Short mmCIF file of N, CA, C and O in Angstrom, two decimals:
data_model
loop_
_atom_site.label_atom_id
_atom_site.label_comp_id
_atom_site.label_asym_id
_atom_site.label_seq_id
_atom_site.Cartn_x
_atom_site.Cartn_y
_atom_site.Cartn_z
N MET J 1 0.85 -1.17 0.00
CA MET J 1 0.00 0.00 0.00
C MET J 1 0.89 1.23 0.00
O MET J 1 1.92 1.27 0.67
N ASP J 2 0.48 2.25 -0.72
CA ASP J 2 1.20 3.51 -0.76
C ASP J 2 1.38 4.04 0.66
O ASP J 2 0.43 4.07 1.45
N ILE J 3 2.59 4.47 0.99
CA ILE J 3 2.91 4.87 2.36
C ILE J 3 2.07 6.06 2.83
O ILE J 3 1.63 6.11 3.98
N GLN J 4 1.81 7.03 1.95
CA GLN J 4 1.01 8.19 2.35
C GLN J 4 -0.45 7.80 2.60
O GLN J 4 -1.07 8.29 3.53
N LEU J 5 -0.97 6.92 1.74
CA LEU J 5 -2.33 6.45 1.94
C LEU J 5 -2.44 5.66 3.23
O LEU J 5 -3.36 5.87 4.03
N LYS J 6 -1.46 4.79 3.47
CA LYS J 6 -1.48 3.99 4.69
C LYS J 6 -1.36 4.88 5.92
O LYS J 6 -2.04 4.67 6.92
N LYS J 7 -0.53 5.91 5.84
CA LYS J 7 -0.36 6.85 6.96
C LYS J 7 -1.70 7.50 7.31
O LYS J 7 -2.09 7.58 8.47
N GLY J 8 -2.43 7.93 6.29
CA GLY J 8 -3.73 8.55 6.52
C GLY J 8 -4.74 7.58 7.09
O GLY J 8 -5.52 7.93 7.99
N VAL J 9 -4.73 6.35 6.59
CA VAL J 9 -5.66 5.34 7.09
C VAL J 9 -5.33 5.00 8.55
O VAL J 9 -6.24 4.88 9.38
N LEU J 10 -4.06 4.88 8.87
CA LEU J 10 -3.66 4.58 10.25
C LEU J 10 -4.10 5.71 11.19
O LEU J 10 -4.57 5.45 12.29
N GLU J 11 -3.93 6.95 10.76
CA GLU J 11 -4.37 8.07 11.59
C GLU J 11 -5.87 7.98 11.86
O GLU J 11 -6.32 8.18 12.99
N LEU J 12 -6.64 7.67 10.83
CA LEU J 12 -8.09 7.54 11.01
C LEU J 12 -8.43 6.39 11.95
O LEU J 12 -9.33 6.51 12.77
N CYS J 13 -7.72 5.29 11.82
CA CYS J 13 -7.96 4.15 12.70
C CYS J 13 -7.69 4.52 14.16
O CYS J 13 -8.46 4.14 15.04
N VAL J 14 -6.61 5.24 14.39
CA VAL J 14 -6.27 5.65 15.75
C VAL J 14 -7.33 6.62 16.28
O VAL J 14 -7.80 6.48 17.42
N LEU J 15 -7.73 7.58 15.47
CA LEU J 15 -8.79 8.50 15.90
C LEU J 15 -10.08 7.74 16.20
O LEU J 15 -10.76 8.03 17.18
N TYR J 16 -10.40 6.77 15.36
CA TYR J 16 -11.61 5.98 15.59
C TYR J 16 -11.52 5.23 16.92
O TYR J 16 -12.48 5.22 17.70
N ALA J 17 -10.37 4.63 17.19
CA ALA J 17 -10.19 3.86 18.43
C ALA J 17 -10.36 4.75 19.66
O ALA J 17 -10.85 4.29 20.69
N ILE J 18 -10.00 6.01 19.54
CA ILE J 18 -10.08 6.94 20.66
C ILE J 18 -11.43 7.65 20.71
O ILE J 18 -11.82 8.21 21.72
N SER J 19 -12.18 7.60 19.62
CA SER J 19 -13.42 8.38 19.53
C SER J 19 -14.49 7.93 20.52
O SER J 19 -15.39 8.70 20.85
N ASN J 20 -14.39 6.72 21.03
CA ASN J 20 -15.39 6.22 21.99
C ASN J 20 -15.04 6.56 23.43
O ASN J 20 -15.77 6.21 24.34
N GLY J 21 -13.91 7.20 23.64
CA GLY J 21 -13.51 7.58 24.99
C GLY J 21 -12.01 7.56 25.14
O GLY J 21 -11.28 7.04 24.29
N GLU J 22 -11.56 8.13 26.21
CA GLU J 22 -10.13 8.21 26.52
C GLU J 22 -9.49 6.83 26.44
O GLU J 22 -10.09 5.84 26.85
N SER J 23 -8.26 6.78 25.94
CA SER J 23 -7.59 5.50 25.79
C SER J 23 -6.08 5.68 25.95
O SER J 23 -5.59 6.81 26.07
N TYR J 24 -5.34 4.59 25.91
CA TYR J 24 -3.89 4.61 26.04
C TYR J 24 -3.30 3.65 25.01
O TYR J 24 -4.02 2.85 24.39
N GLY J 25 -2.00 3.73 24.81
CA GLY J 25 -1.33 3.02 23.73
C GLY J 25 -1.69 1.55 23.57
O GLY J 25 -2.13 1.13 22.50
N TYR J 26 -1.47 0.76 24.60
CA TYR J 26 -1.71 -0.68 24.49
C TYR J 26 -3.17 -0.96 24.17
O TYR J 26 -3.48 -1.85 23.38
N LYS J 27 -4.08 -0.21 24.77
CA LYS J 27 -5.51 -0.42 24.52
C LYS J 27 -5.86 -0.06 23.07
O LYS J 27 -6.67 -0.74 22.44
N ILE J 28 -5.27 0.99 22.54
CA ILE J 28 -5.52 1.37 21.15
C ILE J 28 -5.08 0.23 20.23
O ILE J 28 -5.83 -0.16 19.32
N ILE J 29 -3.90 -0.30 20.46
CA ILE J 29 -3.41 -1.42 19.65
C ILE J 29 -4.36 -2.61 19.77
O ILE J 29 -4.73 -3.22 18.77
N SER J 30 -4.81 -2.91 20.98
CA SER J 30 -5.74 -4.02 21.20
C SER J 30 -7.07 -3.77 20.51
O SER J 30 -7.65 -4.68 19.90
N ASP J 31 -7.58 -2.55 20.59
CA ASP J 31 -8.86 -2.21 19.97
C ASP J 31 -8.81 -2.33 18.45
O ASP J 31 -9.83 -2.60 17.82
N LEU J 32 -7.64 -2.09 17.87
CA LEU J 32 -7.50 -2.16 16.41
C LEU J 32 -7.12 -3.54 15.90
O LEU J 32 -7.12 -3.78 14.69
N GLN J 33 -6.83 -4.45 16.83
CA GLN J 33 -6.46 -5.81 16.45
C GLN J 33 -7.59 -6.44 15.65
O GLN J 33 -8.76 -6.32 16.01
N GLY J 34 -7.26 -7.06 14.55
CA GLY J 34 -8.26 -7.66 13.69
C GLY J 34 -8.79 -6.69 12.65
O GLY J 34 -9.50 -7.08 11.72
N ILE J 35 -8.48 -5.41 12.80
CA ILE J 35 -8.88 -4.40 11.82
C ILE J 35 -7.66 -4.02 10.98
O ILE J 35 -7.70 -4.05 9.76
N ILE J 36 -6.59 -3.66 11.67
CA ILE J 36 -5.34 -3.28 11.01
C ILE J 36 -4.20 -3.56 11.97
O ILE J 36 -4.35 -3.39 13.19
N ASP J 37 -3.09 -4.03 11.44
CA ASP J 37 -1.92 -4.29 12.28
C ASP J 37 -1.18 -2.98 12.50
O ASP J 37 -0.86 -2.26 11.55
N ILE J 38 -0.91 -2.69 13.77
CA ILE J 38 -0.16 -1.49 14.12
C ILE J 38 0.72 -1.82 15.32
O ILE J 38 0.26 -2.42 16.29
N SER J 39 1.99 -1.47 15.21
CA SER J 39 2.93 -1.74 16.29
C SER J 39 3.10 -0.48 17.15
O SER J 39 2.72 0.62 16.75
N GLU J 40 3.71 -0.67 18.29
CA GLU J 40 3.98 0.48 19.17
C GLU J 40 4.88 1.49 18.46
O GLU J 40 4.67 2.70 18.59
N SER J 41 5.86 0.99 17.72
CA SER J 41 6.79 1.90 17.04
C SER J 41 6.11 2.70 15.93
O SER J 41 6.61 3.75 15.52
N THR J 42 4.98 2.25 15.46
CA THR J 42 4.18 2.99 14.48
C THR J 42 3.16 3.88 15.19
O THR J 42 2.94 5.02 14.79
N LEU J 43 2.57 3.36 16.25
CA LEU J 43 1.49 4.07 16.94
C LEU J 43 1.95 5.38 17.58
O LEU J 43 1.32 6.42 17.40
N TYR J 44 3.04 5.34 18.33
CA TYR J 44 3.41 6.52 19.11
C TYR J 44 3.77 7.74 18.27
O TYR J 44 3.38 8.86 18.62
N PRO J 45 4.45 7.59 17.13
CA PRO J 45 4.64 8.78 16.27
C PRO J 45 3.31 9.33 15.73
O PRO J 45 3.15 10.54 15.60
N ILE J 46 2.36 8.44 15.45
CA ILE J 46 1.04 8.89 15.00
C ILE J 46 0.36 9.68 16.11
O ILE J 46 -0.20 10.75 15.88
N LEU J 47 0.41 9.16 17.33
CA LEU J 47 -0.21 9.86 18.46
C LEU J 47 0.43 11.23 18.66
O LEU J 47 -0.27 12.22 18.89
N LYS J 48 1.76 11.30 18.56
CA LYS J 48 2.45 12.59 18.71
C LYS J 48 2.02 13.57 17.62
O LYS J 48 1.79 14.75 17.89
N ARG J 49 1.94 13.07 16.39
CA ARG J 49 1.54 13.92 15.27
C ARG J 49 0.10 14.42 15.44
O ARG J 49 -0.19 15.60 15.22
N LEU J 50 -0.79 13.54 15.87
CA LEU J 50 -2.19 13.94 16.08
C LEU J 50 -2.31 14.93 17.23
O LEU J 50 -3.09 15.87 17.16
N GLU J 51 -1.51 14.73 18.27
CA GLU J 51 -1.53 15.67 19.40
C GLU J 51 -0.99 17.04 18.95
O GLU J 51 -1.59 18.07 19.25
N ALA J 52 0.11 17.03 18.21
CA ALA J 52 0.70 18.29 17.73
C ALA J 52 -0.26 19.04 16.81
O ALA J 52 -0.27 20.28 16.79
N GLY J 53 -1.09 18.29 16.09
CA GLY J 53 -2.07 18.91 15.20
C GLY J 53 -3.33 19.38 15.89
O GLY J 53 -4.23 19.94 15.26
N GLY J 54 -3.43 19.11 17.19
CA GLY J 54 -4.61 19.54 17.94
C GLY J 54 -5.79 18.57 17.83
O GLY J 54 -6.90 18.91 18.22
N PHE J 55 -5.54 17.37 17.32
CA PHE J 55 -6.61 16.39 17.15
C PHE J 55 -6.81 15.51 18.39
O PHE J 55 -7.82 14.83 18.52
N LEU J 56 -5.83 15.54 19.29
CA LEU J 56 -5.88 14.79 20.55
C LEU J 56 -5.36 15.66 21.68
O LEU J 56 -4.54 16.55 21.46
N THR J 57 -5.83 15.36 22.88
CA THR J 57 -5.22 15.92 24.08
C THR J 57 -4.70 14.74 24.89
O THR J 57 -5.14 13.60 24.70
N THR J 58 -3.77 15.01 25.78
CA THR J 58 -3.22 13.94 26.60
C THR J 58 -3.22 14.35 28.07
O THR J 58 -3.23 15.53 28.40
N ARG J 59 -3.20 13.33 28.89
CA ARG J 59 -2.98 13.52 30.32
C ARG J 59 -2.20 12.30 30.79
O ARG J 59 -2.27 11.22 30.20
N THR J 60 -1.43 12.49 31.83
CA THR J 60 -0.65 11.40 32.40
C THR J 60 -1.20 11.10 33.79
O THR J 60 -1.48 12.01 34.56
N ALA J 61 -1.36 9.81 34.07
CA ALA J 61 -1.86 9.38 35.38
C ALA J 61 -1.16 8.09 35.77
O ALA J 61 -0.72 7.32 34.92
N GLU J 62 -1.08 7.89 37.06
CA GLU J 62 -0.46 6.67 37.57
C GLU J 62 -1.46 5.51 37.48
O GLU J 62 -2.64 5.65 37.78
N HIS J 63 -0.94 4.36 37.03
CA HIS J 63 -1.75 3.15 36.95
C HIS J 63 -0.84 1.98 37.35
O HIS J 63 0.19 1.75 36.72
N SER J 64 -1.21 1.28 38.39
CA SER J 64 -0.43 0.14 38.89
C SER J 64 1.03 0.52 39.14
O SER J 64 1.95 -0.23 38.78
N GLY J 65 1.24 1.70 39.69
CA GLY J 65 2.58 2.12 40.04
C GLY J 65 3.39 2.69 38.88
O GLY J 65 4.55 3.05 39.06
N ARG J 66 2.80 2.77 37.70
CA ARG J 66 3.51 3.30 36.53
C ARG J 66 2.71 4.47 35.95
O ARG J 66 1.49 4.51 36.07
N LEU J 67 3.43 5.37 35.31
CA LEU J 67 2.75 6.48 34.64
C LEU J 67 2.23 5.99 33.28
O LEU J 67 2.92 5.30 32.55
N ARG J 68 1.02 6.38 32.99
CA ARG J 68 0.40 6.00 31.72
C ARG J 68 -0.15 7.27 31.08
O ARG J 68 -0.75 8.10 31.74
N ARG J 69 0.06 7.40 29.79
CA ARG J 69 -0.45 8.56 29.05
C ARG J 69 -1.79 8.18 28.41
O ARG J 69 -1.89 7.19 27.70
N TYR J 70 -2.78 9.00 28.70
CA TYR J 70 -4.13 8.79 28.16
C TYR J 70 -4.39 9.83 27.07
O TYR J 70 -4.03 11.00 27.23
N TYR J 71 -5.05 9.39 26.02
CA TYR J 71 -5.35 10.24 24.88
C TYR J 71 -6.85 10.42 24.75
O TYR J 71 -7.61 9.48 24.94
N LYS J 72 -7.25 11.65 24.40
CA LYS J 72 -8.67 11.96 24.22
C LYS J 72 -8.82 12.75 22.93
O LYS J 72 -8.04 13.68 22.67
N ILE J 73 -9.82 12.40 22.14
CA ILE J 73 -10.04 13.08 20.87
C ILE J 73 -10.66 14.46 21.13
O ILE J 73 -11.43 14.64 22.08
N THR J 74 -10.28 15.44 20.31
CA THR J 74 -10.81 16.80 20.42
C THR J 74 -11.88 17.01 19.35
O THR J 74 -12.08 16.15 18.48
N VAL J 75 -12.52 18.15 19.38
CA VAL J 75 -13.51 18.48 18.35
C VAL J 75 -12.86 18.47 16.96
O VAL J 75 -13.40 17.87 16.03
N PRO J 76 -11.68 19.11 16.79
CA PRO J 76 -11.03 19.01 15.47
C PRO J 76 -10.70 17.55 15.10
O PRO J 76 -10.74 17.19 13.93
N GLY J 77 -10.38 16.74 16.08
CA GLY J 77 -10.12 15.32 15.83
C GLY J 77 -11.36 14.60 15.33
O GLY J 77 -11.30 13.78 14.41
N LEU J 78 -12.51 14.92 15.93
CA LEU J 78 -13.78 14.33 15.47
C LEU J 78 -14.10 14.80 14.05
O LEU J 78 -14.59 14.01 13.23
N GLN J 79 -13.78 16.07 13.76
CA GLN J 79 -14.01 16.58 12.40
C GLN J 79 -13.08 15.90 11.40
O GLN J 79 -13.51 15.55 10.29
N LYS J 80 -11.83 15.67 11.78
CA LYS J 80 -10.88 14.97 10.91
C LYS J 80 -11.36 13.54 10.67
O LYS J 80 -11.28 13.03 9.55
N LEU J 81 -11.86 12.90 11.70
CA LEU J 81 -12.37 11.52 11.57
C LEU J 81 -13.56 11.49 10.62
O LEU J 81 -13.63 10.63 9.75
N SER J 82 -14.46 12.43 10.75
CA SER J 82 -15.64 12.49 9.88
C SER J 82 -15.23 12.75 8.43
O SER J 82 -15.72 12.09 7.50
N SER J 83 -14.33 13.69 8.23
CA SER J 83 -13.85 14.01 6.89
C SER J 83 -13.12 12.81 6.28
O SER J 83 -13.31 12.48 5.10
N GLY J 84 -12.31 12.15 7.09
CA GLY J 84 -11.58 10.97 6.62
C GLY J 84 -12.52 9.83 6.25
O GLY J 84 -12.29 9.11 5.28
N ARG J 85 -13.58 9.68 7.03
CA ARG J 85 -14.58 8.65 6.72
C ARG J 85 -15.20 8.93 5.36
O ARG J 85 -15.34 8.02 4.53
N ASN J 86 -15.55 10.19 5.11
CA ASN J 86 -16.12 10.56 3.81
C ASN J 86 -15.13 10.29 2.68
O ASN J 86 -15.52 9.81 1.61
N ASP J 87 -13.86 10.59 2.89
CA ASP J 87 -12.83 10.32 1.89
C ASP J 87 -12.74 8.82 1.59
O ASP J 87 -12.66 8.41 0.43
N LEU J 88 -12.77 8.00 2.64
CA LEU J 88 -12.68 6.55 2.45
C LEU J 88 -13.91 6.01 1.72
O LEU J 88 -13.80 5.09 0.90
N LEU J 89 -15.07 6.56 2.01
CA LEU J 89 -16.28 6.15 1.30
C LEU J 89 -16.17 6.49 -0.19
O LEU J 89 -16.57 5.70 -1.05
N GLU J 90 -15.59 7.64 -0.49
CA GLU J 90 -15.40 8.03 -1.89
C GLU J 90 -14.40 7.11 -2.58
O GLU J 90 -14.61 6.68 -3.71
N ILE J 91 -13.31 6.80 -1.89
CA ILE J 91 -12.31 5.87 -2.44
C ILE J 91 -12.95 4.50 -2.68
O ILE J 91 -12.72 3.87 -3.72
N ASN J 92 -13.77 4.05 -1.73
CA ASN J 92 -14.44 2.76 -1.88
C ASN J 92 -15.38 2.77 -3.09
O ASN J 92 -15.46 1.80 -3.84
N SER J 93 -16.08 3.86 -3.30
CA SER J 93 -16.98 4.00 -4.44
C SER J 93 -16.20 3.92 -5.75
O SER J 93 -16.61 3.24 -6.70
N ILE J 94 -15.06 4.60 -5.81
CA ILE J 94 -14.21 4.57 -7.00
C ILE J 94 -13.71 3.15 -7.23
O ILE J 94 -13.73 2.65 -8.36
N TYR J 95 -13.27 2.50 -6.18
CA TYR J 95 -12.77 1.12 -6.27
C TYR J 95 -13.84 0.20 -6.86
O TYR J 95 -13.58 -0.58 -7.77
N LYS J 96 -15.06 0.32 -6.35
CA LYS J 96 -16.16 -0.53 -6.84
C LYS J 96 -16.45 -0.26 -8.31
O LYS J 96 -16.74 -1.18 -9.06
N LYS J 97 -16.37 1.01 -8.72
CA LYS J 97 -16.60 1.34 -10.13
C LYS J 97 -15.50 0.76 -11.02
O LYS J 97 -15.77 0.32 -12.13
N LEU J 98 -14.29 0.79 -10.54
CA LEU J 98 -13.17 0.28 -11.33
C LEU J 98 -13.13 -1.25 -11.38
O LEU J 98 -12.89 -1.84 -12.42
N PHE J 99 -13.34 -1.87 -10.22
CA PHE J 99 -13.11 -3.30 -10.12
C PHE J 99 -14.35 -4.13 -9.81
O PHE J 99 -14.26 -5.35 -9.75
N GLY J 100 -15.46 -3.49 -9.56
CA GLY J 100 -16.66 -4.23 -9.19
C GLY J 100 -16.43 -4.98 -7.91
O GLY J 100 -15.82 -4.48 -6.99
N ARG J 101 -16.91 -6.16 -7.84
CA ARG J 101 -16.73 -6.98 -6.63
C ARG J 101 -15.45 -7.81 -6.69
O ARG J 101 -15.16 -8.56 -5.79
N ARG J 102 -14.72 -7.71 -7.80
CA ARG J 102 -13.47 -8.47 -7.93
C ARG J 102 -12.39 -7.93 -7.01
O ARG J 102 -12.30 -6.73 -6.78
N ILE J 103 -11.56 -8.79 -6.55
CA ILE J 103 -10.42 -8.38 -5.72
C ILE J 103 -9.16 -8.86 -6.40
O ILE J 103 -9.07 -9.87 -6.94
#
């Protein structure tokens, strides 16, 4: 898959995983299991990029004696997720027109 396309899809997947409520790294990876493979080394740069863009906020809290960073989607993050969903629906429509049900 084209790296830029995959990067955008991964960002949307991460936003989707967080859209139902505050989450943390390992839980995001677990929530996306079976949908898309994502490693910690891929996830954390995406989270940093989304936070820097204002699409997520973070807080740090202690859990079982360790600090854990929690991520929460922002209004711009929800807008990016909605826009991305529309883009993917358009791509899917184009794919179906080009290839029908064939894979």
